[in-house]
Coordinates of C-alpha atoms in Angstrom, one line a residue:
M1 CA 0.1 0.2 0.0
D2 CA 1.5 3.3 -0.9
T3 CA 1.7 6.5 1.2
A4 CA -1.3 8.2 -0.2
Q5 CA -3.5 5.3 0.3
L6 CA -2.1 4.8 3.9
L7 CA -2.8 8.4 4.6
T8 CA -6.4 8.2 3.2
N9 CA -6.8 5.1 5.7
A10 CA -5.2 6.8 8.5
L11 CA -7.4 9.8 8.4
A12 CA -10.5 7.7 8.0
H13 CA -9.7 6.1 11.3
H14 CA -8.8 9.7 12.7
Q15 CA -11.9 11.1 11.8
A16 CA -14.1 8.4 13.1
G17 CA -12.2 8.7 16.6
Q18 CA -10.2 5.5 16.2
L19 CA -7.3 7.1 17.3
P20 CA -4.7 4.3 18.2
Q21 CA -5.4 2.8 14.6
A22 CA -4.6 5.9 13.1
E23 CA -1.5 6.7 15.1
A24 CA -0.4 3.1 13.9
L25 CA -0.8 3.9 10.4
Y26 CA 0.8 7.2 10.9
R27 CA 3.8 5.8 12.5
Q28 CA 3.9 3.4 9.9
I29 CA 4.2 6.2 7.0
L30 CA 7.1 7.7 9.1
T31 CA 9.1 4.4 9.3
A32 CA 9.3 4.6 5.8
D33 CA 9.7 8.1 5.4
P34 CA 10.6 10.1 8.7
N35 CA 9.9 13.3 7.2
Q36 CA 6.6 12.9 5.5
P37 CA 5.1 16.0 6.5
D38 CA 1.1 15.1 6.6
A39 CA 2.1 12.1 8.8
L40 CA 3.8 14.2 11.1
H41 CA 1.4 16.8 11.2
L42 CA -1.5 14.6 11.9
L43 CA 0.2 12.5 14.5
G44 CA 1.0 15.7 16.1
V45 CA -2.9 16.4 16.1
I46 CA -3.2 12.8 17.7
A47 CA -0.9 14.2 20.5
H48 CA -2.8 17.4 21.1
Q49 CA -6.1 15.5 21.4
V50 CA -4.7 13.2 23.8
G51 CA -3.0 15.7 25.8
Q52 CA 0.5 15.1 25.0
Q53 CA 1.4 18.8 24.3
P54 CA 5.1 18.8 24.1
A55 CA 4.9 15.8 21.6
A56 CA 2.2 17.8 19.8
I57 CA 4.2 20.8 19.1
D58 CA 7.4 18.9 18.4
L59 CA 5.7 16.7 15.5
I60 CA 3.9 19.7 14.1
Q61 CA 7.0 21.8 14.0
R62 CA 8.8 18.9 12.4
A63 CA 6.1 18.9 9.7
L64 CA 6.5 22.8 9.2
A65 CA 10.5 22.2 8.8
V66 CA 9.5 20.0 5.5
N67 CA 6.4 22.4 4.4
P68 CA 7.0 25.8 5.7
N69 CA 3.8 27.1 3.8
N70 CA 0.9 25.1 5.1
A71 CA -1.6 27.1 6.9
S72 CA -3.5 24.1 8.6
F73 CA 0.0 23.1 9.9
Y74 CA 0.2 26.3 11.8
N75 CA -3.2 26.6 13.0
N76 CA -2.9 23.5 14.7
L77 CA 0.4 24.3 16.1
G78 CA -1.4 27.3 17.4
E79 CA -3.8 25.3 19.2
A80 CA -1.2 23.1 20.7
L81 CA 0.7 26.0 21.9
R82 CA -2.5 27.8 23.7
A83 CA -3.0 24.4 25.2
V84 CA 0.1 24.7 27.3
G85 CA -0.3 28.6 28.3
R86 CA 2.3 29.7 25.3
I87 CA -0.3 32.3 24.2
Q88 CA 1.8 34.8 22.4
D89 CA 3.6 32.0 20.6
A90 CA -0.2 30.6 19.7
A91 CA -1.1 34.2 18.5
N92 CA 1.9 34.4 16.0
A93 CA 1.1 30.9 14.8
Y94 CA -2.4 31.7 13.9
Q95 CA -1.5 34.9 12.4
R96 CA 1.1 32.9 10.2
A97 CA -1.5 30.6 9.2
I98 CA -3.8 33.4 8.0
Q99 CA -1.0 35.2 6.1
L100 CA -0.6 31.9 4.1
D101 CA -4.4 31.6 3.8
P102 CA -6.6 34.4 4.3
N103 CA -9.7 32.1 4.1
Q104 CA -8.4 30.1 7.1
A105 CA -11.6 30.5 9.0
D106 CA -10.1 28.1 11.9
A107 CA -7.5 30.2 12.3
F108 CA -9.1 33.5 12.6
S109 CA -11.6 31.8 15.5
N110 CA -8.6 30.6 17.0
L111 CA -6.8 33.8 17.1
S112 CA -10.0 35.5 18.7
L113 CA -9.7 33.3 21.6
V114 CA -6.1 34.3 22.3
L115 CA -6.9 38.0 21.6
R116 CA -9.3 37.8 23.9
A117 CA -7.0 36.0 26.7
H118 CA -4.8 38.9 26.2
G119 CA -7.7 41.5 27.0
Q120 CA -7.8 42.6 23.4
I121 CA -11.6 42.3 23.1
T122 CA -12.3 44.5 20.2
Q123 CA -9.5 42.6 18.1
A124 CA -10.8 39.4 19.2
A125 CA -14.5 40.3 18.2
E126 CA -13.3 41.5 14.6
A127 CA -11.2 38.0 14.1
A128 CA -14.3 36.3 14.9
R129 CA -16.5 38.5 12.7
R130 CA -13.9 37.2 9.9
A131 CA -14.3 33.8 10.8
V132 CA -17.7 33.8 10.4
A133 CA -17.9 35.9 7.2
I134 CA -15.5 33.1 5.6
R135 CA -17.6 30.3 6.9
P136 CA -21.3 31.4 8.0
D137 CA -22.0 28.1 8.9
F138 CA -18.9 27.8 11.3
A139 CA -20.5 27.2 14.9
N140 CA -17.0 27.7 16.8
G141 CA -16.8 31.0 14.9
H142 CA -20.2 32.4 16.2
L143 CA -19.7 31.1 19.8
N144 CA -16.4 33.0 19.9
L145 CA -17.9 36.1 18.3
G146 CA -20.5 35.8 21.1
T147 CA -18.2 35.4 23.6
A148 CA -16.1 38.3 23.0
L149 CA -19.1 40.6 22.7
V150 CA -20.6 39.3 25.9
D151 CA -19.7 42.5 27.9
S152 CA -19.6 45.1 25.2
D153 CA -22.6 44.5 23.1
P154 CA -25.0 41.6 25.0
E155 CA -27.7 41.9 22.4
A156 CA -25.0 40.8 19.3
A157 CA -23.6 38.2 21.7
F158 CA -26.9 36.7 22.4
Q159 CA -27.5 36.4 18.7
A160 CA -24.2 35.1 17.9
L161 CA -24.3 32.6 20.7
S162 CA -27.9 31.5 19.6
R163 CA -26.8 31.0 16.1
A164 CA -23.9 28.8 17.7
A165 CA -26.4 26.7 19.6
Q166 CA -28.5 26.3 16.2
L167 CA -25.8 25.5 14.2
N168 CA -24.3 22.9 16.4
P169 CA -26.9 21.9 19.5
N170 CA -24.0 19.9 21.3
L171 CA -21.9 23.0 21.6
A172 CA -22.1 23.0 25.4
A173 CA -20.1 26.5 25.6
A174 CA -22.8 28.1 23.6
H175 CA -25.6 27.4 26.0
C176 CA -23.2 28.0 29.0
N177 CA -22.5 31.5 27.6
L178 CA -26.1 32.2 26.8
G179 CA -27.1 31.4 30.5
L180 CA -24.6 33.8 31.5
L181 CA -26.0 36.5 29.4
L182 CA -29.8 35.7 30.1
T183 CA -28.6 36.0 34.1
R184 CA -27.4 39.4 33.5
V185 CA -30.5 40.3 32.1
N186 CA -32.6 39.0 35.0
R187 CA -33.9 36.0 32.8
H188 CA -33.1 33.5 35.2
A189 CA -35.6 30.7 34.4
E190 CA -34.1 30.8 31.2
A191 CA -30.6 30.9 32.1
I192 CA -31.1 27.8 34.1
E193 CA -32.4 26.0 30.8
C194 CA -29.5 27.0 29.0
C195 CA -26.8 25.6 31.7
N196 CA -28.7 22.7 32.2
R197 CA -28.6 21.9 28.3
A198 CA -24.9 22.5 28.4
L199 CA -24.3 20.1 31.4
A200 CA -26.6 17.6 29.7
I201 CA -23.9 17.8 26.9
E202 CA -20.9 17.8 29.6
P203 CA -21.9 17.0 32.8
R204 CA -18.5 18.1 34.2
F205 CA -18.5 21.6 32.5
L206 CA -17.1 23.9 35.4
E207 CA -18.4 27.3 33.7
A208 CA -21.8 26.0 33.3
L209 CA -21.9 24.7 36.9
V210 CA -20.9 28.2 38.0
N211 CA -23.6 30.1 35.8
L212 CA -26.3 27.6 36.9
S213 CA -25.4 28.4 40.7
L214 CA -25.5 32.1 39.9
A215 CA -28.9 31.9 38.0
A216 CA -30.3 29.6 40.9
I217 CA -29.3 32.4 43.3
N218 CA -30.7 35.2 41.5
S219 CA -34.0 33.2 41.2
E220 CA -34.0 32.2 44.8
R221 CA -33.8 28.7 43.8
L222 CA -31.4 28.0 46.6
D223 CA -31.2 24.5 46.8
L224 CA -30.2 24.2 43.1
A225 CA -27.7 27.1 43.8
N226 CA -26.1 25.5 46.4
D227 CA -25.9 22.0 44.8
A228 CA -24.4 23.5 41.6
A229 CA -21.8 25.1 43.5
R230 CA -21.0 22.3 45.1
R231 CA -20.9 20.2 42.1
A232 CA -18.7 22.8 40.4
I233 CA -16.2 22.5 43.4
A234 CA -16.0 18.6 43.0
V235 CA -15.1 19.3 39.3
D236 CA -12.7 22.0 40.6
P237 CA -11.8 22.4 44.4
N238 CA -9.8 25.5 43.4
S239 CA -12.3 27.2 41.4
P240 CA -12.8 30.5 43.4
M241 CA -15.8 31.4 41.8
A242 CA -17.6 28.2 42.8
Y243 CA -16.8 29.2 46.5
T244 CA -18.1 32.5 46.0
N245 CA -21.3 31.3 44.6
L246 CA -21.7 28.8 47.4
G247 CA -20.9 31.7 49.9
L248 CA -24.0 33.9 48.3
A249 CA -25.9 30.7 48.1
C250 CA -25.3 30.2 51.9
S251 CA -25.9 33.9 52.6
Q252 CA -29.7 33.8 51.1
S253 CA -30.5 30.6 53.0
L254 CA -29.3 32.4 56.3
R255 CA -26.4 29.9 57.0
H256 CA -24.2 32.8 57.8
E257 CA -21.2 31.0 59.0
D258 CA -21.2 28.7 55.9
T259 CA -21.4 32.0 54.1
I260 CA -18.0 33.2 55.9
D261 CA -16.2 29.9 55.3
A262 CA -16.9 30.0 51.5
L263 CA -16.2 33.4 50.9
K264 CA -12.9 33.0 53.0
R265 CA -12.0 30.0 50.8
A266 CA -12.5 32.0 47.6
I267 CA -10.1 34.8 48.9
E268 CA -7.6 32.2 49.9
L269 CA -7.8 30.9 46.2
D270 CA -7.8 34.4 44.3
P271 CA -6.4 37.1 47.2
N272 CA -6.3 40.1 45.0
N273 CA -9.7 40.1 43.7
S274 CA -11.4 43.0 45.1
V275 CA -14.8 41.7 44.6
F276 CA -14.3 38.7 46.8
H277 CA -12.9 40.9 49.7
K278 CA -16.1 43.2 49.2
N279 CA -18.6 39.9 49.3
L280 CA -16.7 38.9 52.3
G281 CA -17.2 42.2 53.9
V282 CA -21.0 42.1 52.9
G283 CA -21.1 38.5 54.8
F284 CA -19.5 40.2 57.8
V285 CA -22.3 42.8 58.0
K286 CA -25.1 40.3 57.7
I287 CA -23.8 39.0 61.2
G288 CA -23.0 42.0 62.7
R289 CA -19.4 41.4 62.7
L290 CA -18.9 45.3 61.6
H291 CA -14.9 45.8 62.2
E292 CA -14.3 42.8 60.3
A293 CA -16.7 44.0 57.5
I294 CA -14.6 47.3 57.2
A295 CA -11.0 45.5 57.2
S296 CA -12.6 43.5 54.2
F297 CA -13.9 46.7 52.5
E298 CA -10.7 48.5 52.8
R299 CA -8.9 45.7 51.4
S300 CA -11.3 45.8 48.6
I301 CA -10.7 49.0 47.7
Q302 CA -7.0 49.3 48.6
L303 CA -6.6 46.4 45.7
A304 CA -9.0 48.7 43.5
P305 CA -9.2 52.0 44.1
D306 CA -11.9 53.1 42.0
Y307 CA -14.1 50.1 42.8
A308 CA -17.3 52.1 43.5
E309 CA -19.4 49.1 45.1
G310 CA -16.3 48.5 47.5
H311 CA -16.5 52.2 48.6
F312 CA -20.2 52.2 49.0
N313 CA -20.2 49.2 51.3
Y314 CA -17.2 50.6 53.0
A315 CA -19.2 53.7 53.6
M316 CA -22.4 52.0 55.0
A317 CA -20.3 49.8 57.5
L318 CA -18.4 53.2 58.6
L319 CA -21.8 54.8 59.4
T320 CA -23.0 52.1 61.2
I321 CA -20.4 52.2 63.5
G322 CA -20.9 56.0 63.9
D323 CA -17.7 56.9 61.9
F324 CA -19.8 59.7 60.4
D325 CA -16.8 61.9 59.6
R326 CA -15.4 59.4 57.2
G327 CA -18.7 57.5 56.3
W328 CA -20.5 60.5 54.7
T329 CA -17.7 61.2 52.6
E330 CA -17.4 57.8 51.3
Y331 CA -21.1 57.6 51.1
E332 CA -20.6 60.0 48.0
W333 CA -19.5 57.0 46.0
R334 CA -22.9 55.5 45.5
W335 CA -23.4 58.0 42.5
K336 CA -20.6 56.0 40.8
F337 CA -21.8 52.4 41.7
E338 CA -24.1 51.7 38.7
Q339 CA -26.4 49.4 40.9
F340 CA -27.6 52.4 43.2
L341 CA -31.0 53.1 42.4
S342 CA -32.1 56.7 42.4
A343 CA -35.0 58.6 41.1
N344 CA -32.9 61.4 40.1
P345 CA -29.6 62.3 37.9
R346 CA -26.5 61.4 39.3
N347 CA -24.8 64.6 38.5
L348 CA -26.9 67.6 39.6
P349 CA -25.8 71.0 37.6
S350 CA -25.2 73.2 40.4
P351 CA -24.4 71.3 43.6
W352 CA -24.4 73.2 47.0
D353 CA -21.1 72.5 48.9
G354 CA -22.3 73.6 52.2
Q355 CA -20.0 76.8 51.7
K356 CA -21.9 79.3 49.5
D357 CA -24.2 81.8 51.4
L358 CA -27.8 81.1 51.1
A359 CA -29.5 84.1 52.0
G360 CA -32.0 84.8 49.4
K361 CA -31.1 81.5 47.1
T362 CA -33.4 78.9 46.1
V363 CA -32.2 75.3 47.1
V364 CA -33.6 72.3 45.1
I365 CA -33.3 69.0 47.7
A366 CA -33.4 66.0 45.2
Y367 CA -35.1 62.9 46.5
E368 CA -33.1 59.8 46.4
Q369 CA -33.5 56.0 47.5
G370 CA -36.9 55.1 49.7
F371 CA -39.8 56.8 51.0
G372 CA -38.0 56.2 54.4
D373 CA -35.1 57.9 53.7
S374 CA -37.0 61.0 52.6
I375 CA -38.9 61.2 55.9
Q376 CA -35.6 60.6 57.6
F377 CA -33.6 63.4 55.6
I378 CA -36.0 66.0 55.3
R379 CA -35.3 67.6 58.6
Y380 CA -32.5 69.2 56.9
A381 CA -35.0 71.6 55.1
S382 CA -35.4 73.5 58.0
I383 CA -31.3 73.8 58.5
L384 CA -31.3 75.5 55.1
A385 CA -34.1 77.8 55.7
D386 CA -32.6 79.0 58.7
R387 CA -29.6 80.0 56.4
G388 CA -32.1 82.2 54.3
A389 CA -32.8 79.8 51.8
T390 CA -35.9 78.9 49.9
V391 CA -36.0 75.4 49.8
A392 CA -37.9 73.4 46.9
L393 CA -38.1 69.4 47.5
F394 CA -38.4 67.2 44.5
C395 CA -39.8 63.6 45.7
P396 CA -42.8 61.5 44.9
E397 CA -46.3 63.0 44.8
I398 CA -47.3 60.2 47.5
L399 CA -44.9 62.2 50.0
H400 CA -46.2 65.8 48.9
P401 CA -49.0 66.5 51.4
L402 CA -46.8 65.0 54.3
L403 CA -43.7 66.9 53.4
R404 CA -44.7 70.2 52.6
T405 CA -45.7 70.4 56.3
V406 CA -42.0 70.4 57.1
P407 CA -40.8 73.8 58.4
G408 CA -38.9 75.2 55.8
V409 CA -40.3 73.2 52.6
A410 CA -41.7 76.0 50.4
S411 CA -42.9 73.8 47.6
C412 CA -43.1 70.4 46.4
H413 CA -42.6 68.9 42.9
A414 CA -42.6 65.5 41.3
P415 CA -39.4 64.3 40.3
N416 CA -40.1 64.5 36.4
T417 CA -41.3 67.7 36.3
P418 CA -39.3 70.6 35.2
P419 CA -37.7 72.3 38.4
P420 CA -38.5 75.9 39.6
P421 CA -35.5 78.7 38.8
C422 CA -32.9 77.9 41.5
D423 CA -29.5 78.7 42.6
F424 CA -28.2 75.4 43.9
Q425 CA -29.3 71.9 44.0
I426 CA -28.1 69.1 46.7
N427 CA -29.1 65.2 46.8
M428 CA -31.1 64.6 49.8
L429 CA -28.7 62.2 51.6
S430 CA -25.7 64.4 50.9
L431 CA -27.0 67.0 53.6
P432 CA -25.4 65.1 56.6
R433 CA -22.0 65.5 54.9
V434 CA -22.4 69.1 54.3
F435 CA -23.6 69.9 57.6
H436 CA -20.8 67.8 59.1
T437 CA -23.3 65.6 61.0
T438 CA -22.2 63.5 63.7
T439 CA -23.9 61.0 66.3
D440 CA -23.8 64.0 68.5
T441 CA -25.0 66.8 66.3
V442 CA -27.6 64.9 64.5
P443 CA -30.8 67.4 64.3
A444 CA -33.2 65.4 66.3
T445 CA -36.0 67.9 67.4
T446 CA -39.3 66.2 66.9
P447 CA -41.9 66.1 65.6
Y448 CA -41.0 68.0 62.5
L449 CA -43.9 66.5 60.3
T450 CA -47.5 67.7 61.2
P451 CA -50.5 65.5 60.4
D452 CA -53.6 67.2 58.9
P453 CA -55.8 68.0 61.6
E454 CA -59.1 67.2 59.6
K455 CA -57.8 64.1 58.5
V456 CA -56.7 62.8 61.9
A457 CA -60.1 63.4 63.3
A458 CA -61.2 61.5 60.4
W459 CA -59.2 58.7 60.8
R460 CA -60.3 58.6 64.5
T461 CA -63.9 58.2 63.7
K462 CA -63.1 55.6 61.2
M463 CA -60.6 53.5 63.7
D464 CA -63.4 54.0 66.5
T465 CA -66.0 52.5 64.2
A466 CA -63.9 49.8 63.3
K467 CA -62.9 49.0 66.8
P468 CA -64.7 46.1 68.8
T469 CA -65.1 46.6 72.3
P470 CA -62.3 45.1 74.4
S471 CA -62.7 42.4 77.0
G472 CA -63.3 44.4 80.3
V473 CA -63.8 47.8 78.7
G474 CA -67.1 49.5 78.2
S475 CA -68.5 49.3 81.6
D476 CA -65.5 50.6 83.5
P477 CA -64.3 54.0 82.3
N478 CA -61.0 54.0 84.0
I479 CA -59.9 51.0 81.8
K480 CA -58.7 52.4 78.5
S481 CA -57.7 50.5 75.3
L482 CA -54.7 51.2 73.5
N483 CA -54.1 51.4 69.9
V484 CA -51.0 49.7 68.5
G485 CA -49.9 49.7 65.0
L486 CA -48.1 46.7 63.6
C487 CA -45.8 46.2 60.5
W488 CA -43.9 43.2 60.2
T489 CA -42.5 43.2 56.8
G490 CA -40.8 45.3 54.6
N491 CA -40.5 46.2 50.8
H492 CA -40.3 42.8 49.1
K493 CA -37.9 44.2 46.5
H494 CA -35.2 45.4 49.4
F495 CA -32.0 43.7 49.0
N496 CA -32.0 42.7 52.8
D497 CA -36.0 42.2 53.3
R498 CA -35.2 38.4 54.0
L499 CA -33.6 39.3 56.9
R500 CA -35.5 42.5 58.4
S501 CA -39.0 41.2 58.1
V502 CA -40.4 39.0 60.9
P503 CA -42.9 36.1 60.1
A504 CA -46.0 36.9 61.0
H505 CA -47.1 33.9 63.3
L506 CA -43.9 35.0 65.7
L507 CA -46.5 37.9 66.8
A508 CA -49.1 35.5 68.0
P509 CA -47.8 36.3 72.0
L510 CA -48.6 40.0 71.4
A511 CA -52.3 39.2 71.5
T512 CA -52.3 37.4 75.1
I513 CA -52.0 41.3 76.5
P514 CA -55.4 42.4 77.2
S515 CA -57.0 45.8 76.4
I516 CA -54.9 46.3 73.2
T517 CA -56.4 47.0 69.6
F518 CA -54.0 46.1 66.9
Y519 CA -54.1 48.0 63.5
S520 CA -52.2 47.2 60.5
L521 CA -49.5 49.5 58.9
Q522 CA -48.7 46.7 56.2
K523 CA -49.5 48.6 53.2
R524 CA -48.5 47.0 49.9
P525 CA -48.1 48.0 46.4
A526 CA -50.5 46.0 43.8
D527 CA -47.7 44.0 42.4
A528 CA -46.4 42.8 45.9
P529 CA -47.1 39.1 46.7
P530 CA -49.6 39.0 49.7
V531 CA -48.9 39.4 53.2
T532 CA -49.3 36.4 55.7
Q533 CA -51.5 37.9 58.5
P534 CA -50.7 37.3 62.2
P535 CA -52.7 34.8 63.7
F536 CA -55.3 37.0 65.8
P537 CA -57.3 39.9 65.1
I538 CA -56.0 42.9 63.7
I539 CA -57.9 45.8 62.0
D540 CA -56.7 46.4 58.6
L541 CA -57.8 50.1 57.1
T542 CA -54.7 50.6 54.7
N543 CA -57.2 50.2 51.7
D544 CA -58.2 53.5 52.6
I545 CA -54.5 55.0 52.8
H546 CA -53.9 56.9 49.5
D547 CA -50.9 58.9 50.5
F548 CA -48.4 59.5 53.5
S549 CA -50.8 62.2 55.0
D550 CA -53.2 59.3 55.2
T551 CA -50.5 57.2 57.2
A552 CA -49.7 60.2 59.3
A553 CA -53.3 60.8 60.5
L554 CA -53.8 57.0 61.1
V555 CA -50.5 57.1 63.4
A556 CA -51.5 60.0 65.2
N557 CA -54.5 58.1 66.4
L558 CA -52.1 55.3 67.8
D559 CA -50.6 54.9 71.3
L560 CA -47.5 53.0 69.8
V561 CA -46.0 51.9 66.6
I562 CA -44.4 48.4 66.6
T563 CA -42.3 48.1 63.3
V564 CA -39.8 46.6 61.3
D565 CA -37.2 48.6 59.7
T566 CA -39.4 50.3 57.0
A567 CA -40.8 53.8 56.2
A568 CA -43.5 53.2 59.2
A569 CA -40.4 53.8 61.9
H570 CA -39.4 56.7 60.1
L571 CA -42.8 57.8 60.2
A572 CA -43.7 57.4 63.7
G573 CA -40.5 58.5 64.9
A574 CA -40.7 62.0 62.7
L575 CA -44.4 62.5 64.1
G576 CA -42.8 62.2 67.7
K577 CA -44.9 58.9 68.5
P578 CA -43.5 56.0 70.8
V579 CA -42.3 53.7 68.3
W580 CA -40.6 50.4 68.8
T581 CA -38.3 49.2 65.9
L582 CA -37.2 45.7 65.2
I583 CA -33.4 45.2 63.8
P584 CA -31.9 42.6 62.7
I585 CA -28.2 41.7 63.8
G586 CA -27.0 43.4 60.5
P587 CA -28.6 46.6 60.9
D588 CA -29.1 49.6 58.4
F589 CA -26.4 52.3 59.1
R590 CA -28.8 54.4 60.3
W591 CA -29.6 52.1 63.5
L592 CA -25.9 52.2 64.6
L593 CA -24.8 49.3 66.8
N594 CA -25.1 48.1 70.5
R595 CA -27.6 50.9 71.6
N596 CA -31.4 50.5 72.0
D597 CA -32.1 54.1 71.2
S598 CA -31.7 56.3 67.8
P599 CA -30.1 59.9 67.6
W600 CA -32.2 60.3 64.8
Y601 CA -35.8 59.8 66.8
P602 CA -36.0 60.5 70.7
T603 CA -39.4 58.5 70.5
M604 CA -37.8 55.2 69.1
T605 CA -36.7 52.1 71.0
L606 CA -34.6 49.7 69.3
Y607 CA -35.0 45.8 69.8
R608 CA -32.0 44.3 68.1
Q609 CA -31.3 40.6 67.3
S610 CA -28.3 39.1 69.4
T611 CA -27.9 36.2 67.1
P612 CA -28.7 35.9 63.1
N613 CA -32.2 35.0 62.5
D614 CA -33.1 35.1 66.3
W615 CA -36.6 36.9 66.1
P616 CA -38.2 34.7 69.0
S617 CA -36.0 36.4 71.8
V618 CA -36.6 39.7 70.1
L619 CA -40.3 39.1 70.4
Q620 CA -40.3 37.7 74.1
R621 CA -38.5 41.2 74.9
I622 CA -41.3 43.2 73.3
L623 CA -43.9 41.1 74.9
T624 CA -42.5 41.8 78.4
D625 CA -42.2 45.5 77.6
L626 CA -45.7 45.7 76.0
T627 CA -47.2 44.1 78.9
Q628 CA -45.7 46.8 81.2
F629 CA -46.4 49.6 78.6
A630 CA -50.0 48.7 78.6
A631 CA -50.5 48.3 82.2
Q632 CA -48.8 51.8 82.8
H633 CA -51.4 53.4 80.1
T634 CA -54.7 51.5 80.4
S635 CA -54.9 51.9 84.3

């Protein structure tokens, strides 16, 4: 049999995956002709396929010594070089292949991979485009194009990856990367499906397992997230992203110590990753270990000085420990953190810096963040007015009737309406910084909100009408019934709502105290899931609440408000009402640490968890204090 026939037979075995048979025939050819270039090249390809990269490189280079103008030889040499991490040498080999054959689609596609590895994303995308222009049905070319565009052009990336999966349904990487893209646009159920398709093809595909765990975390399928992360760790015990996702899944499952262990392991594997240090800091915050959190955030921004999310979390931790001097300054990084949500522009045209004279000037206060924040920080309007400013407030219309009662607020405007003529603007939560607020200088005079007297009277009638006659009340005029407002869950969209809301069944012991009528303050938006009610009678008039002036009128008729960390706490505090606020062990910054009072609200008492998730002991303390409060106020 001549060399040509042997090559034909060997190649048939090779293409059928019968590598030992193909190798035997290639070696038979080389025994007769040690410099036969095709046999050298293809034997090198087999060596590359079975992981023998040094042998592959040697054999293909020997082939090129005989036939230095073969583009395919250079392309496959590049693949062997890339497999051993010689990225620049691989790039040179691909480029030489392209010089020899400008229609070498494989070489363009492979060049895209090494360019992307070098961070040359634009060039990587262009190389992949050349590959698919040469071969429009080239699945790997579309895959590499989509992968190169994932960050810069997600829509084009989605189209390219979808085309790759269509051309080759068994291309696991295309399904995997589609899953990552879908996760980024919050299409988590579809992302999970894509990752599962990839894993059906390659069950030990590390990136697909990592992407699956991330999509499952974001869709709150925590068992799946935990399982996928642990499977990823089984595939690669040195994968920092697998440990990171395991930590995030444990955090959402409220397994806080497991969270810390997993996130620390991620840092051991990748100690210079600023995001990992930030994640660990957030984990420490959730269990109230603020000083360790601060150390993690400091390391995060030391590694990446412009990392806005690291600065943002650092600011929150500093404020929580009462370091307002550094905290308020760091908090300005919120405007550089892309995920920070605000109703207002990030850059105001004429910001007030706290120094310029305000006499006769108009200052616009720009609303940001939640209703509770607006109620808390609108107190600074009075200070601006005392300096001679006319204060215009931009905030949601639902707040207008109430916040225009604040001394110093001259007018209220909806966020999307044209601003009045003004001299300066300032974002609402920048006011503490420009006034150099410390825990000792918080402007804490309350009440600074005034409910509408007519609404207060109307709500008194409404509440009395709905109120049953308590046991033992009626015939004895000396026995008074207390009105207590309850709010046990927060905004379901809030990132920390799982930690700050209280399961309704835990409120049951409160009903054992006689002479108390409970009123719900649990006003929910139409798109929110229904709230589980406490297992005792509670009067719910919240359907008659149309704005915060209605809520204020209801609260004005209460003797006490018991609430988790929501706008209801701020409203009651700003009205000067007794308010008991339930705080998780990882508190929001405004509630500070290790104190049961608030410098922001003199009439507020804080009931803190001492260990993560321990609401029962908090409710037991409230039961004891409420029993005493009722005895003092009903006799």
